Amino acid sequence: MKPIYIDYLNALDIEALAMSDAEIIGAVEAGLVAQGKGQTVIEPRVHLEPDPSFHGHFNVLRGYVAPLDAAGVKVVGDYVDNYLHGLPSEFGILNLFDPRTGTPRAILDATVITDVRTGAVTAIGAKHLAKKSSKVLGHIGARGTAYWNVRLLDHLFDFDEIRVHSRRPESRDAFAAKLAADLGKPVMAVADWKSCVEGADIVVEASRLPEPQPLLKTEWVKRGALVVPYGTMSAVELSLTEIMQKIVVDDWGQCKGGKFGSLRAHVETGRLSEATLHAELGQIAAGLKAGRQSDGETILFWHRGLSLSDIALGKAMLAKAADKGIGQRLRFA
């Protein structure tokens, strides 16, 4: 057998790549288009919860993207109390394989990949589902994915007003300060959910609740807004889906099952079903179904996170790393 090597990118390597906003969005959207065209295999995520007292769990995401000639498995830990230890809430590893032989090809730190690709899916959803004239963003949550939500959304919309809120004042103030410095514009840290959500053109709910609690009130949502809730635990009212003209998800297969997710109660009570679902985002990105058709439509986009987004962004990072001579090669066999 000839030698087998694995390409390895650690967190420092990925930082050195300095992927641009356009590169990130382009890579992730290519994966979504492949999904929309039926060129992917996505297995619903599975969870490992070692002990409820640890206040965390592992997500295992699996997928195959034919145009990229890659299969991948990502394992990511999601622990809500990690901030108490000075750690990010999520750590992840992405493994890429040859889909024909199963040969390992690459290992990448997926902590940043998870944050970045989540923000990219939020932004791509808004690209197709928000009003082109959207100028006010309300964002709940300040975890890792939140930064990339705001940064990539602002890349597309160049907001006049950005409001952010999270439970801990020190967290939201630091988050607003970092965004303001990086985006070169004011970012307001607001003290409550209503001030953040009311009147916003795009609302993103990425909260870190220990248990479901309807903190985002349906009555605050502006007509014509895009609402993107994706917290692990639901923070929305059951009535939210009743005001929507369109409901879009990233993958219905994984949205309809499992114990976690912001619209879990809506699925269990039949408010969100195959009959009430408008489309998967990949179908819209591929041009097979309509996105927003008028400024008056109020639209909801729920994404759980797709293995194919990790794979697509991981492949793009590996290509740039090869071009720049970044990363390491590890002997496997």
GROMACS .gro file of C-alpha atoms in nm, residues 21-22 24-30 32-33 119-134 149 152-157 159 201-202 204 226 228 248 281 284-287 290-293 295 299 301:
model
   53
   21ASP     CA    1  -1.649   3.733   0.364
   22ALA     CA    2  -1.711   3.674  -0.007
   24ILE     CA    3  -1.698   3.219   0.292
   25ILE     CA    4  -2.041   3.297   0.149
   26GLY     CA    5  -1.947   3.164  -0.195
   27ALA     CA    6  -1.822   2.832  -0.059
   28VAL     CA    7  -2.122   2.770   0.164
   29GLU     CA    8  -2.373   2.873  -0.103
   30ALA     CA    9  -2.214   2.628  -0.349
   32LEU     CA   10  -2.647   2.467  -0.062
   33VAL     CA   11  -2.693   2.474  -0.440
  119GLY     CA   12  -2.314   3.287   0.998
  120ALA     CA   13  -2.288   3.219   0.626
  121VAL     CA   14  -2.612   3.018   0.621
  122THR     CA   15  -2.786   3.298   0.812
  123ALA     CA   16  -2.655   3.551   0.558
  124ILE     CA   17  -2.742   3.339   0.254
  125GLY     CA   18  -3.090   3.289   0.396
  126ALA     CA   19  -3.126   3.666   0.424
  127LYS     CA   20  -2.987   3.715   0.075
  128HIS     CA   21  -3.280   3.518  -0.064
  129LEU     CA   22  -3.550   3.586   0.199
  130ALA     CA   23  -3.502   3.936   0.344
  131LYS     CA   24  -3.606   4.264   0.183
  132LYS     CA   25  -3.327   4.405  -0.032
  133SER     CA   26  -3.386   4.736   0.147
  134SER     CA   27  -3.330   4.588   0.496
  149ASN     CA   28  -2.413   3.626   1.166
  152LEU     CA   29  -2.174   3.844   0.706
  153LEU     CA   30  -2.522   3.997   0.714
  154ASP     CA   31  -2.368   4.345   0.723
  155HIS     CA   32  -2.143   4.245   0.431
  156LEU     CA   33  -2.458   4.190   0.224
  157PHE     CA   34  -2.686   4.467   0.357
  159PHE     CA   35  -2.708   4.816   0.784
  201ASP     CA   36  -3.604   4.428   0.923
  202ILE     CA   37  -3.400   4.117   1.006
  204VAL     CA   38  -3.177   3.670   1.439
  226LEU     CA   39  -3.723   3.805   0.814
  228VAL     CA   40  -3.413   3.361   1.185
  248VAL     CA   41  -3.802   2.792   0.506
  281LEU     CA   42  -3.294   2.698   0.140
  284ILE     CA   43  -3.417   2.846  -0.336
  285ALA     CA   44  -3.041   2.893  -0.384
  286ALA     CA   45  -3.054   2.654  -0.680
  287GLY     CA   46  -3.341   2.850  -0.836
  290ALA     CA   47  -3.904   3.114  -0.504
  291GLY     CA   48  -3.748   3.316  -0.226
  292ARG     CA   49  -3.900   3.648  -0.121
  293GLN     CA   50  -4.152   3.770  -0.377
  295ASP     CA   51  -4.162   4.337   0.056
  299ILE     CA   52  -4.075   3.510   0.643
  301PHE     CA   53  -3.596   3.080   0.824
   0.00000   0.00000   0.00000
